[in-house]
Amino acid sequence: PTTKTTPTRQRTTTAGSATPSKGPNRDDMAVTPEEVTEYLTKHKVQEALQDALEKAVATKANDPLMSIAETLLELAATKASAPASSSGKHDFTVLVCGGGNAAQVAAGMFSCWYKTIAVSFFADEAAKWKKALGEDHFELTIMPLEKDMPPKVLKGKPFDITNDPTVAKFADVILLVVPSFAHGEYFEKFAPYMKPGTIVAAMPARSGGDLVFNAKLGNKAKDMIFCGFETLPWACRFTEWGRQATILGIKNSIIGAVTPPSKKTYALATLQGLLGVTPWLQESPNNLGISMRNPGMIVHPGVMFGRWNPEVWDGKPVEQKPLFYQGVDDYTANVLESMTNEAQATCRKMEQLCPGLSLKDACTLKQWYLDCYTGQMSDTSTLKRCMNTNAAYDGLTHPCKELQGKFMPDLKYRYLAEDVPTGLCFAKGLAEILEVPTPMMDKVIDWAQGCIQMEIMKEGKMCGKDVQKTRAPQGVGITTLAAFKAAANID
């Protein structure tokens, strides 16, 4: 039988004689146009080059070729850090960020069914939690709605509890249940390791969470899925720190927005699978609606201002801690109503300037109470009465510090230290861009920034030296409507 051989490509010398090839040249590596197209498509090279080119143009790079090369190297490094698997398969993996009540509840619950890694960057919290749990399972008690039913007890063991950001490369979902001022740190530390298509959900996102996400991830943000939610799914507390927790109540529903909208079905279905039947995750049209719906940015600074600003308080200790929500008086109610009206004016102006944009979920503060607490308020005639008669607020007082048997307000409490920079400043900043007057917001911010020792607003404008520490659009250099729309992915 004749042996069939495959011809070997040879190179020709200047004399025309054929000699064995000693190394590859252009002829040796010649391929057909079809092979080139197939290769580029398979490895998504054209998309990577296009992204790199767009980044070079957007940043006005002095050396475009160097900028493109650096972007491609970043992409290569990300791919190299991805977990290796011969089969390409891996267990569905959730990262739960934080170490507080809600984070421990989430980690304990999800680890019953999925590979769950708890991550905390706060001090040595991760190490303490890991030591406290040891080899035991985390025990989660869920209180029933029906009085005669016994509570349910779940036991789960997180795969790991760590402060190592590289675990982000394993994540299918990253859930942030940390204070909103810490979101940026997690986004920034995870960014180099996150794989395309990762779902990043913030519960709650507070105001401008999507802008922080985009700013910290840069060009990588477009390959991710960001979900901003208005609130936490549960009311919960520790039973034994690091080992046991109790869910006191589960909300019926919470709303959230997904960027990009094309991924909303996939993202919300995945997160619903994590949380269970309740709360029902309802879709909001956009993250701006979630940002402007944020009740904490109005209620917390507004009630604090209404009780402790120099117009109404003489600066002396009080005999007892005043009721926070149920103690709202006419003066404070006017502050809250003025602020929520200014937020509404900002929303309507934004909708006017952006045809097709719906901020329907960014409702008034009174409507928010009707949405969330119907059946728990005995009088809903006014905003003040909604707050005064809300049974969910029974006994809740202003944050205070004891002083010689009396009480002084804690004016550095999170109601000001968090809700002003990460909430109210966003609304004020957007209003400034849209040229919507906000006299009450200005008054509250001016007072609050003195309490928390920050310079956010200067001469009525969001240009203080500490504005970059807030979620005001101006804090990330956004001062025009066009820039805001681009950053918020609004067409």
GROMACS .gro file of C-alpha atoms in nm:
model
  491
    1PRO     CA    1   0.000   0.000   0.000
    2THR     CA    2   0.110   0.352  -0.077
    3THR     CA    3   0.170   0.584   0.218
    4LYS     CA    4   0.004   0.923   0.177
    5THR     CA    5   0.220   1.214   0.292
    6THR     CA    6   0.138   1.578   0.352
    7PRO     CA    7   0.365   1.824   0.172
    8THR     CA    8   0.582   2.036   0.402
    9ARG     CA    9   0.596   2.408   0.327
   10GLN     CA   10   0.948   2.508   0.227
   11ARG     CA   11   1.112   2.844   0.179
   12THR     CA   12   1.313   2.928  -0.130
   13THR     CA   13   1.667   3.068  -0.129
   14THR     CA   14   1.775   3.351  -0.351
   15ALA     CA   15   1.919   3.094  -0.590
   16GLY     CA   16   1.575   2.939  -0.621
   17SER     CA   17   1.660   2.609  -0.455
   18ALA     CA   18   1.428   2.468  -0.193
   19THR     CA   19   1.570   2.430   0.158
   20PRO     CA   20   1.406   2.299   0.477
   21SER     CA   21   1.235   2.571   0.681
   22LYS     CA   22   1.431   2.668   0.993
   23GLY     CA   23   1.161   2.888   1.149
   24PRO     CA   24   0.829   3.050   1.075
   25ASN     CA   25   0.799   3.335   0.831
   26ARG     CA   26   0.494   3.501   0.673
   27ASP     CA   27   0.459   3.225   0.416
   28ASP     CA   28   0.482   2.957   0.685
   29MET     CA   29   0.200   3.121   0.881
   30ALA     CA   30  -0.024   3.198   0.586
   31VAL     CA   31  -0.392   3.133   0.655
   32THR     CA   32  -0.711   3.191   0.463
   33PRO     CA   33  -0.937   3.492   0.528
   34GLU     CA   34  -1.202   3.250   0.653
   35GLU     CA   35  -0.960   3.112   0.913
   36VAL     CA   36  -0.876   3.465   1.030
   37THR     CA   37  -1.244   3.553   1.071
   38GLU     CA   38  -1.317   3.230   1.257
   39TYR     CA   39  -1.023   3.282   1.493
   40LEU     CA   40  -1.106   3.647   1.571
   41THR     CA   41  -1.471   3.561   1.634
   42LYS     CA   42  -1.393   3.264   1.858
   43HIS     CA   43  -1.158   3.461   2.080
   44LYS     CA   44  -1.355   3.790   2.067
   45VAL     CA   45  -1.046   3.976   1.952
   46GLN     CA   46  -1.237   4.231   1.744
   47GLU     CA   47  -1.455   4.327   2.044
   48ALA     CA   48  -1.147   4.370   2.261
   49LEU     CA   49  -0.975   4.589   2.003
   50GLN     CA   50  -1.288   4.799   1.959
   51ASP     CA   51  -1.317   4.849   2.336
   52ALA     CA   52  -0.951   4.942   2.361
   53LEU     CA   53  -0.983   5.189   2.075
   54GLU     CA   54  -1.291   5.351   2.228
   55LYS     CA   55  -1.110   5.386   2.561
   56ALA     CA   56  -0.811   5.550   2.391
   57VAL     CA   57  -1.039   5.801   2.217
   58ALA     CA   58  -1.248   5.868   2.528
   59THR     CA   59  -0.940   5.936   2.742
   60LYS     CA   60  -0.770   6.134   2.462
   61ALA     CA   61  -0.458   5.928   2.511
   62ASN     CA   62  -0.133   6.093   2.399
   63ASP     CA   63  -0.011   5.759   2.268
   64PRO     CA   64  -0.312   5.566   2.131
   65LEU     CA   65  -0.112   5.252   2.055
   66MET     CA   66   0.024   5.239   2.408
   67SER     CA   67  -0.326   5.295   2.551
   68ILE     CA   68  -0.466   5.012   2.338
   69ALA     CA   69  -0.181   4.782   2.442
   70GLU     CA   70  -0.238   4.857   2.812
   71THR     CA   71  -0.611   4.786   2.781
   72LEU     CA   72  -0.544   4.454   2.609
   73LEU     CA   73  -0.291   4.360   2.877
   74GLU     CA   74  -0.553   4.431   3.148
   75LEU     CA   75  -0.795   4.203   2.964
   76ALA     CA   76  -0.532   3.931   2.935
   77ALA     CA   77  -0.454   3.957   3.306
   78THR     CA   78  -0.821   3.922   3.394
   79LYS     CA   79  -0.854   3.612   3.180
   80ALA     CA   80  -0.538   3.466   3.330
   81SER     CA   81  -0.673   3.511   3.683
   82ALA     CA   82  -0.998   3.330   3.607
   83PRO     CA   83  -1.035   2.993   3.782
   84ALA     CA   84  -0.908   2.708   3.571
   85SER     CA   85  -1.135   2.414   3.505
   86SER     CA   86  -1.084   2.132   3.263
   87SER     CA   87  -1.458   2.099   3.209
   88GLY     CA   88  -1.540   2.472   3.217
   89LYS     CA   89  -1.800   2.401   3.486
   90HIS     CA   90  -1.811   2.527   3.841
   91ASP     CA   91  -2.054   2.544   4.132
   92PHE     CA   92  -2.276   2.852   4.139
   93THR     CA   93  -2.090   3.089   4.370
   94VAL     CA   94  -2.215   3.384   4.573
   95LEU     CA   95  -2.003   3.646   4.746
   96VAL     CA   96  -2.174   3.813   5.042
   97CYS     CA   97  -2.005   4.137   5.140
   98GLY     CA   98  -2.013   4.269   5.496
   99GLY     CA   99  -2.021   4.137   5.850
  100GLY     CA  100  -2.327   4.298   6.002
  101ASN     CA  101  -2.673   4.153   6.075
  102ALA     CA  102  -2.791   4.130   5.716
  103ALA     CA  103  -2.459   4.001   5.578
  104GLN     CA  104  -2.446   3.716   5.828
  105VAL     CA  105  -2.810   3.630   5.758
  106ALA     CA  106  -2.745   3.624   5.382
  107ALA     CA  107  -2.429   3.415   5.415
  108GLY     CA  108  -2.600   3.168   5.647
  109MET     CA  109  -2.907   3.135   5.425
  110PHE     CA  110  -2.735   3.109   5.086
  111SER     CA  111  -2.476   2.859   5.209
  112CYS     CA  112  -2.756   2.608   5.271
  113TRP     CA  113  -2.789   2.568   4.893
  114TYR     CA  114  -2.497   2.734   4.714
  115LYS     CA  115  -2.123   2.782   4.741
  116THR     CA  116  -2.108   3.101   4.947
  117ILE     CA  117  -1.805   3.310   5.037
  118ALA     CA  118  -1.837   3.587   5.296
  119VAL     CA  119  -1.606   3.886   5.243
  120SER     CA  120  -1.538   4.174   5.482
  121PHE     CA  121  -1.273   4.441   5.438
  122PHE     CA  122  -1.355   4.608   5.769
  123ALA     CA  123  -1.057   4.580   6.006
  124ASP     CA  124  -1.017   4.215   6.114
  125GLU     CA  125  -1.390   4.136   6.102
  126ALA     CA  126  -1.350   3.843   5.861
  127ALA     CA  127  -1.090   3.672   6.083
  128LYS     CA  128  -1.304   3.724   6.395
  129TRP     CA  129  -1.613   3.586   6.225
  130LYS     CA  130  -1.424   3.284   6.092
  131LYS     CA  131  -1.284   3.212   6.437
  132ALA     CA  132  -1.623   3.257   6.606
  133LEU     CA  133  -1.790   3.008   6.371
  134GLY     CA  134  -1.504   2.758   6.372
  135GLU     CA  135  -1.607   2.422   6.226
  136ASP     CA  136  -1.974   2.470   6.318
  137HIS     CA  137  -2.263   2.562   6.092
  138PHE     CA  138  -2.423   2.905   6.104
  139GLU     CA  139  -2.773   2.879   6.253
  140LEU     CA  140  -3.048   3.100   6.110
  141THR     CA  141  -3.393   3.118   6.271
  142ILE     CA  142  -3.684   3.248   6.062
  143MET     CA  143  -3.983   3.367   6.262
  144PRO     CA  144  -4.323   3.270   6.117
  145LEU     CA  145  -4.611   3.504   6.034
  146GLU     CA  146  -4.865   3.269   6.192
  147LYS     CA  147  -4.864   3.281   6.571
  148ASP     CA  148  -4.914   2.908   6.624
  149MET     CA  149  -4.639   2.800   6.387
  150PRO     CA  150  -4.291   2.714   6.517
  151PRO     CA  151  -3.994   2.906   6.373
  152LYS     CA  152  -3.790   2.747   6.096
  153VAL     CA  153  -3.421   2.683   6.156
  154LEU     CA  154  -3.166   2.669   5.874
  155LYS     CA  155  -2.805   2.559   5.916
  156GLY     CA  156  -2.542   2.641   5.658
  157LYS     CA  157  -2.166   2.662   5.639
  158PRO     CA  158  -2.002   2.934   5.427
  159PHE     CA  159  -1.731   2.794   5.200
  160ASP     CA  160  -1.499   3.063   5.333
  161ILE     CA  161  -1.494   3.386   5.533
  162THR     CA  162  -1.215   3.610   5.411
  163ASN     CA  163  -1.082   3.959   5.336
  164ASP     CA  164  -0.914   3.843   5.013
  165PRO     CA  165  -1.056   4.036   4.713
  166THR     CA  166  -0.926   3.781   4.460
  167VAL     CA  167  -1.218   3.549   4.543
  168ALA     CA  168  -1.423   3.778   4.319
  169LYS     CA  169  -1.292   3.577   4.024
  170PHE     CA  170  -1.512   3.284   4.134
  171ALA     CA  171  -1.831   3.486   4.180
  172ASP     CA  172  -2.147   3.454   3.976
  173VAL     CA  173  -2.323   3.695   4.213
  174ILE     CA  174  -2.174   3.958   4.444
  175LEU     CA  175  -2.421   4.083   4.704
  176LEU     CA  176  -2.334   4.398   4.898
  177VAL     CA  177  -2.508   4.433   5.233
  178VAL     CA  178  -2.268   4.689   5.378
  179PRO     CA  179  -2.320   5.060   5.454
  180SER     CA  180  -2.336   5.257   5.131
  181PHE     CA  181  -2.021   5.455   5.211
  182ALA     CA  182  -1.824   5.128   5.184
  183HIS     CA  183  -1.953   5.028   4.838
  184GLY     CA  184  -1.672   5.205   4.655
  185GLU     CA  185  -1.403   5.012   4.842
  186TYR     CA  186  -1.556   4.676   4.748
  187PHE     CA  187  -1.606   4.775   4.383
  188GLU     CA  188  -1.249   4.900   4.356
  189LYS     CA  189  -1.087   4.597   4.521
  190PHE     CA  190  -1.296   4.342   4.328
  191ALA     CA  191  -1.260   4.512   3.988
  192PRO     CA  192  -0.933   4.349   3.871
  193TYR     CA  193  -1.068   3.998   3.935
  194MET     CA  194  -1.433   4.010   3.831
  195LYS     CA  195  -1.534   3.806   3.528
  196PRO     CA  196  -1.770   3.939   3.261
  197GLY     CA  197  -2.138   3.881   3.335
  198THR     CA  198  -2.105   3.895   3.714
  199ILE     CA  199  -2.424   4.015   3.883
  200VAL     CA  200  -2.348   4.282   4.143
  201ALA     CA  201  -2.645   4.362   4.368
  202ALA     CA  202  -2.648   4.635   4.634
  203MET     CA  203  -2.913   4.605   4.908
  204PRO     CA  204  -2.969   4.890   4.959
  205ALA     CA  205  -2.793   5.082   4.683
  206ARG     CA  206  -2.890   5.421   4.829
  207SER     CA  207  -2.848   5.712   4.587
  208GLY     CA  208  -2.604   5.706   4.297
  209GLY     CA  209  -2.489   5.348   4.354
  210ASP     CA  210  -2.465   5.287   3.980
  211LEU     CA  211  -2.247   5.595   3.930
  212VAL     CA  212  -2.004   5.475   4.198
  213PHE     CA  213  -1.999   5.130   4.036
  214ASN     CA  214  -1.923   5.273   3.691
  215ALA     CA  215  -1.658   5.509   3.826
  216LYS     CA  216  -1.471   5.237   4.018
  217LEU     CA  217  -1.485   4.969   3.745
  218GLY     CA  218  -1.425   5.202   3.453
  219ASN     CA  219  -1.437   5.027   3.117
  220LYS     CA  220  -1.511   4.690   3.283
  221ALA     CA  221  -1.847   4.812   3.413
  222LYS     CA  222  -2.015   4.757   3.076
  223ASP     CA  223  -1.939   4.383   3.097
  224MET     CA  224  -2.108   4.348   3.438
  225ILE     CA  225  -2.469   4.355   3.557
  226PHE     CA  226  -2.548   4.609   3.830
  227CYS     CA  227  -2.866   4.578   4.038
  228GLY     CA  228  -2.963   4.855   4.276
  229PHE     CA  229  -3.233   4.781   4.535
  230GLU     CA  230  -3.422   5.024   4.756
  231THR     CA  231  -3.382   4.831   5.080
  232LEU     CA  232  -3.286   4.509   5.256
  233PRO     CA  233  -3.506   4.200   5.215
  234TRP     CA  234  -3.538   4.133   5.589
  235ALA     CA  235  -3.563   4.281   5.933
  236CYS     CA  236  -3.304   4.081   6.126
  237ARG     CA  237  -3.068   4.076   6.422
  238PHE     CA  238  -2.785   3.875   6.575
  239THR     CA  239  -2.865   3.607   6.827
  240GLU     CA  240  -2.499   3.523   6.879
  241TRP     CA  241  -2.250   3.722   6.672
  242GLY     CA  242  -2.087   3.516   6.400
  243ARG     CA  243  -2.286   3.202   6.484
  244GLN     CA  244  -2.660   3.265   6.504
  245ALA     CA  245  -2.910   3.520   6.372
  246THR     CA  246  -3.285   3.564   6.352
  247ILE     CA  247  -3.504   3.693   6.067
  248LEU     CA  248  -3.781   3.882   6.243
  249GLY     CA  249  -3.972   3.962   5.928
  250ILE     CA  250  -3.945   3.931   5.550
  251LYS     CA  251  -4.069   4.215   5.330
  252ASN     CA  252  -4.346   4.128   5.087
  253SER     CA  253  -4.168   4.295   4.797
  254ILE     CA  254  -3.878   4.526   4.718
  255ILE     CA  255  -3.800   4.709   4.397
  256GLY     CA  256  -3.473   4.711   4.208
  257ALA     CA  257  -3.332   4.831   3.879
  258VAL     CA  258  -3.091   4.649   3.648
  259THR     CA  259  -2.818   4.794   3.427
  260PRO     CA  260  -2.807   4.706   3.142
  261PRO     CA  261  -3.186   4.660   3.107
  262SER     CA  262  -3.129   4.378   2.856
  263LYS     CA  263  -3.010   4.160   3.146
  264LYS     CA  264  -3.303   4.231   3.381
  265THR     CA  265  -3.481   3.896   3.339
  266TYR     CA  266  -3.163   3.695   3.398
  267ALA     CA  267  -3.047   3.908   3.692
  268LEU     CA  268  -3.380   3.931   3.876
  269ALA     CA  269  -3.455   3.560   3.823
  270THR     CA  270  -3.112   3.467   3.961
  271LEU     CA  271  -3.150   3.689   4.267
  272GLN     CA  272  -3.507   3.571   4.326
  273GLY     CA  273  -3.373   3.217   4.330
  274LEU     CA  274  -3.127   3.317   4.600
  275LEU     CA  275  -3.381   3.490   4.824
  276GLY     CA  276  -3.672   3.250   4.779
  277VAL     CA  277  -4.040   3.322   4.721
  278THR     CA  278  -4.035   3.641   4.929
  279PRO     CA  279  -3.960   3.921   4.902
  280TRP     CA  280  -4.090   3.952   4.547
  281LEU     CA  281  -3.826   4.139   4.346
  282GLN     CA  282  -4.010   4.395   4.137
  283GLU     CA  283  -3.844   4.569   3.845
  284SER     CA  284  -3.795   4.943   3.847
  285PRO     CA  285  -3.730   5.108   3.508
  286ASN     CA  286  -3.388   5.252   3.599
  287ASN     CA  287  -3.138   5.306   3.878
  288LEU     CA  288  -3.206   5.680   3.883
  289GLY     CA  289  -3.559   5.605   4.008
  290ILE     CA  290  -3.409   5.395   4.290
  291SER     CA  291  -3.165   5.676   4.374
  292MET     CA  292  -3.437   5.942   4.397
  293ARG     CA  293  -3.677   5.711   4.585
  294ASN     CA  294  -3.430   5.672   4.874
  295PRO     CA  295  -3.640   5.761   5.182
  296GLY     CA  296  -3.337   5.774   5.412
  297MET     CA  297  -3.196   6.079   5.235
  298ILE     CA  298  -3.506   6.278   5.333
  299VAL     CA  299  -3.629   6.124   5.659
  300HIS     CA  300  -3.307   6.085   5.854
  301PRO     CA  301  -3.137   6.421   5.792
  302GLY     CA  302  -3.473   6.599   5.788
  303VAL     CA  303  -3.591   6.468   6.126
  304MET     CA  304  -3.248   6.529   6.283
  305PHE     CA  305  -3.247   6.888   6.151
  306GLY     CA  306  -3.607   6.941   6.263
  307ARG     CA  307  -3.523   6.849   6.622
  308TRP     CA  308  -3.165   6.970   6.676
  309ASN     CA  309  -3.092   7.273   6.457
  310PRO     CA  310  -3.027   7.605   6.640
  311GLU     CA  311  -3.368   7.747   6.545
  312VAL     CA  312  -3.543   7.495   6.772
  313TRP     CA  313  -3.280   7.362   7.017
  314ASP     CA  314  -3.082   7.561   7.271
  315GLY     CA  315  -2.786   7.322   7.273
  316LYS     CA  316  -2.855   7.194   7.625
  317PRO     CA  317  -2.904   6.828   7.731
  318VAL     CA  318  -3.260   6.695   7.733
  319GLU     CA  319  -3.428   6.490   8.004
  320GLN     CA  320  -3.508   6.191   7.782
  321LYS     CA  321  -3.443   6.067   7.432
  322PRO     CA  322  -3.709   6.216   7.202
  323LEU     CA  323  -3.910   5.983   6.980
  324PHE     CA  324  -3.766   5.988   6.630
  325TYR     CA  325  -4.050   5.913   6.388
  326GLN     CA  326  -4.346   5.929   6.622
  327GLY     CA  327  -4.215   6.257   6.762
  328VAL     CA  328  -4.228   6.445   6.430
  329ASP     CA  329  -4.396   6.783   6.490
  330ASP     CA  330  -4.538   7.045   6.251
  331TYR     CA  331  -4.199   7.218   6.210
  332THR     CA  332  -4.023   6.893   6.117
  333ALA     CA  333  -4.310   6.782   5.893
  334ASN     CA  334  -4.268   7.107   5.696
  335VAL     CA  335  -3.895   7.035   5.657
  336LEU     CA  336  -3.967   6.684   5.525
  337GLU     CA  337  -4.245   6.796   5.291
  338SER     CA  338  -4.029   7.077   5.149
  339MET     CA  339  -3.740   6.837   5.083
  340THR     CA  340  -3.956   6.570   4.920
  341ASN     CA  341  -4.120   6.838   4.701
  342GLU     CA  342  -3.777   6.957   4.589
  343ALA     CA  343  -3.683   6.598   4.501
  344GLN     CA  344  -4.007   6.563   4.304
  345ALA     CA  345  -3.937   6.885   4.113
  346THR     CA  346  -3.595   6.745   4.021
  347CYS     CA  347  -3.751   6.422   3.893
  348ARG     CA  348  -4.009   6.605   3.683
  349LYS     CA  349  -3.738   6.828   3.530
  350MET     CA  350  -3.528   6.523   3.447
  351GLU     CA  351  -3.823   6.352   3.277
  352GLN     CA  352  -3.894   6.671   3.083
  353LEU     CA  353  -3.536   6.690   2.956
  354CYS     CA  354  -3.513   6.316   2.880
  355PRO     CA  355  -3.822   6.209   2.680
  356GLY     CA  356  -3.915   5.848   2.754
  357LEU     CA  357  -3.744   5.844   3.096
  358SER     CA  358  -3.975   5.723   3.373
  359LEU     CA  359  -3.903   5.805   3.736
  360LYS     CA  360  -4.240   5.673   3.853
  361ASP     CA  361  -4.087   5.483   4.143
  362ALA     CA  362  -3.929   5.799   4.283
  363CYS     CA  363  -4.247   5.883   4.472
  364THR     CA  364  -4.322   6.136   4.744
  365LEU     CA  365  -4.230   6.048   5.099
  366LYS     CA  366  -4.594   6.011   5.199
  367GLN     CA  367  -4.657   5.773   4.909
  368TRP     CA  368  -4.354   5.569   5.015
  369TYR     CA  369  -4.513   5.523   5.358
  370LEU     CA  370  -4.840   5.417   5.197
  371ASP     CA  371  -4.652   5.169   4.976
  372CYS     CA  372  -4.447   5.016   5.256
  373TYR     CA  373  -4.651   5.042   5.574
  374THR     CA  374  -5.018   5.017   5.474
  375GLY     CA  375  -5.207   4.850   5.759
  376GLN     CA  376  -4.954   4.958   6.022
  377MET     CA  377  -5.057   5.328   6.035
  378SER     CA  378  -5.380   5.424   6.209
  379ASP     CA  379  -5.395   5.769   6.044
  380THR     CA  380  -5.270   5.835   5.690
  381SER     CA  381  -5.423   6.179   5.641
  382THR     CA  382  -5.087   6.358   5.634
  383LEU     CA  383  -4.716   6.272   5.622
  384LYS     CA  384  -4.685   6.373   5.987
  385ARG     CA  385  -4.966   6.140   6.093
  386CYS     CA  386  -4.825   5.854   5.882
  387MET     CA  387  -4.507   5.878   6.087
  388ASN     CA  388  -4.669   5.950   6.425
  389THR     CA  389  -4.909   5.652   6.406
  390ASN     CA  390  -4.683   5.392   6.246
  391ALA     CA  391  -4.677   5.088   6.477
  392ALA     CA  392  -4.349   4.971   6.322
  393TYR     CA  393  -4.184   5.275   6.483
  394ASP     CA  394  -4.309   5.218   6.837
  395GLY     CA  395  -4.050   5.338   7.086
  396LEU     CA  396  -3.775   5.430   6.835
  397THR     CA  397  -3.583   5.734   6.960
  398HIS     CA  398  -3.329   5.985   6.836
  399PRO     CA  399  -2.968   5.865   6.855
  400CYS     CA  400  -2.832   6.017   7.175
  401LYS     CA  401  -2.541   5.997   7.415
  402GLU     CA  402  -2.593   6.003   7.789
  403LEU     CA  403  -2.441   6.297   7.975
  404GLN     CA  404  -2.472   6.315   8.354
  405GLY     CA  405  -2.812   6.150   8.355
  406LYS     CA  406  -2.943   6.353   8.063
  407PHE     CA  407  -2.907   6.314   7.687
  408MET     CA  408  -2.728   6.494   7.405
  409PRO     CA  409  -2.792   6.416   7.036
  410ASP     CA  410  -2.534   6.206   6.852
  411LEU     CA  411  -2.487   6.438   6.555
  412LYS     CA  412  -2.227   6.211   6.399
  413TYR     CA  413  -2.467   5.917   6.382
  414ARG     CA  414  -2.522   5.748   6.048
  415TYR     CA  415  -2.846   5.943   5.996
  416LEU     CA  416  -2.617   6.235   5.912
  417ALA     CA  417  -2.276   6.076   5.853
  418GLU     CA  418  -2.413   5.832   5.590
  419ASP     CA  419  -2.748   5.960   5.466
  420VAL     CA  420  -2.625   6.310   5.385
  421PRO     CA  421  -2.310   6.221   5.181
  422THR     CA  422  -2.457   5.911   5.011
  423GLY     CA  423  -2.817   6.026   4.978
  424LEU     CA  424  -2.916   6.388   5.010
  425CYS     CA  425  -2.603   6.510   4.832
  426PHE     CA  426  -2.695   6.306   4.525
  427ALA     CA  427  -3.040   6.468   4.501
  428LYS     CA  428  -2.900   6.816   4.562
  429GLY     CA  429  -2.622   6.760   4.308
  430LEU     CA  430  -2.863   6.648   4.036
  431ALA     CA  431  -3.096   6.939   4.112
  432GLU     CA  432  -2.802   7.177   4.073
  433ILE     CA  433  -2.718   7.032   3.731
  434LEU     CA  434  -3.084   7.073   3.626
  435GLU     CA  435  -3.105   7.423   3.779
  436VAL     CA  436  -3.387   7.325   4.015
  437PRO     CA  437  -3.389   7.541   4.332
  438THR     CA  438  -3.359   7.346   4.660
  439PRO     CA  439  -3.369   7.596   4.949
  440MET     CA  440  -3.463   7.339   5.218
  441MET     CA  441  -3.210   7.079   5.104
  442ASP     CA  442  -2.947   7.354   5.107
  443LYS     CA  443  -3.041   7.451   5.460
  444VAL     CA  444  -3.023   7.093   5.588
  445ILE     CA  445  -2.693   7.014   5.413
  446ASP     CA  446  -2.535   7.338   5.536
  447TRP     CA  447  -2.626   7.245   5.896
  448ALA     CA  448  -2.537   6.877   5.862
  449GLN     CA  449  -2.194   6.931   5.707
  450GLY     CA  450  -2.094   7.123   6.018
  451CYS     CA  451  -2.211   6.834   6.237
  452ILE     CA  452  -2.010   6.573   6.045
  453GLN     CA  453  -1.714   6.807   5.991
  454MET     CA  454  -1.716   6.808   5.613
  455GLU     CA  455  -1.720   7.086   5.356
  456ILE     CA  456  -1.958   6.961   5.090
  457MET     CA  457  -2.146   7.271   4.983
  458LYS     CA  458  -1.983   7.611   4.942
  459GLU     CA  459  -2.184   7.926   4.879
  460GLY     CA  460  -2.484   7.713   4.788
  461LYS     CA  461  -2.299   7.502   4.532
  462MET     CA  462  -2.171   7.144   4.543
  463CYS     CA  463  -1.807   7.246   4.518
  464GLY     CA  464  -1.671   7.209   4.872
  465LYS     CA  465  -1.336   7.041   4.927
  466ASP     CA  466  -1.504   6.720   5.049
  467VAL     CA  467  -1.760   6.684   4.771
  468GLN     CA  468  -1.556   6.399   4.620
  469LYS     CA  469  -1.631   6.200   4.937
  470THR     CA  470  -2.002   6.213   4.859
  471ARG     CA  471  -2.228   6.063   4.593
  472ALA     CA  472  -2.308   6.399   4.443
  473PRO     CA  473  -2.249   6.376   4.066
  474GLN     CA  474  -2.004   6.663   4.109
  475GLY     CA  475  -1.796   6.434   4.331
  476VAL     CA  476  -1.694   6.232   4.025
  477GLY     CA  477  -1.660   6.534   3.798
  478ILE     CA  478  -2.013   6.531   3.651
  479THR     CA  479  -2.142   6.886   3.610
  480THR     CA  480  -2.356   6.873   3.295
  481LEU     CA  481  -2.673   6.690   3.194
  482ALA     CA  482  -2.493   6.521   2.904
  483ALA     CA  483  -2.223   6.385   3.134
  484PHE     CA  484  -2.481   6.267   3.387
  485LYS     CA  485  -2.686   6.085   3.120
  486ALA     CA  486  -2.372   5.911   2.990
  487ALA     CA  487  -2.265   5.801   3.339
  488ALA     CA  488  -2.616   5.681   3.430
  489ASN     CA  489  -2.668   5.501   3.096
  490ILE     CA  490  -2.970   5.717   3.012
  491ASP     CA  491  -3.036   5.749   2.638
   0.00000   0.00000   0.00000
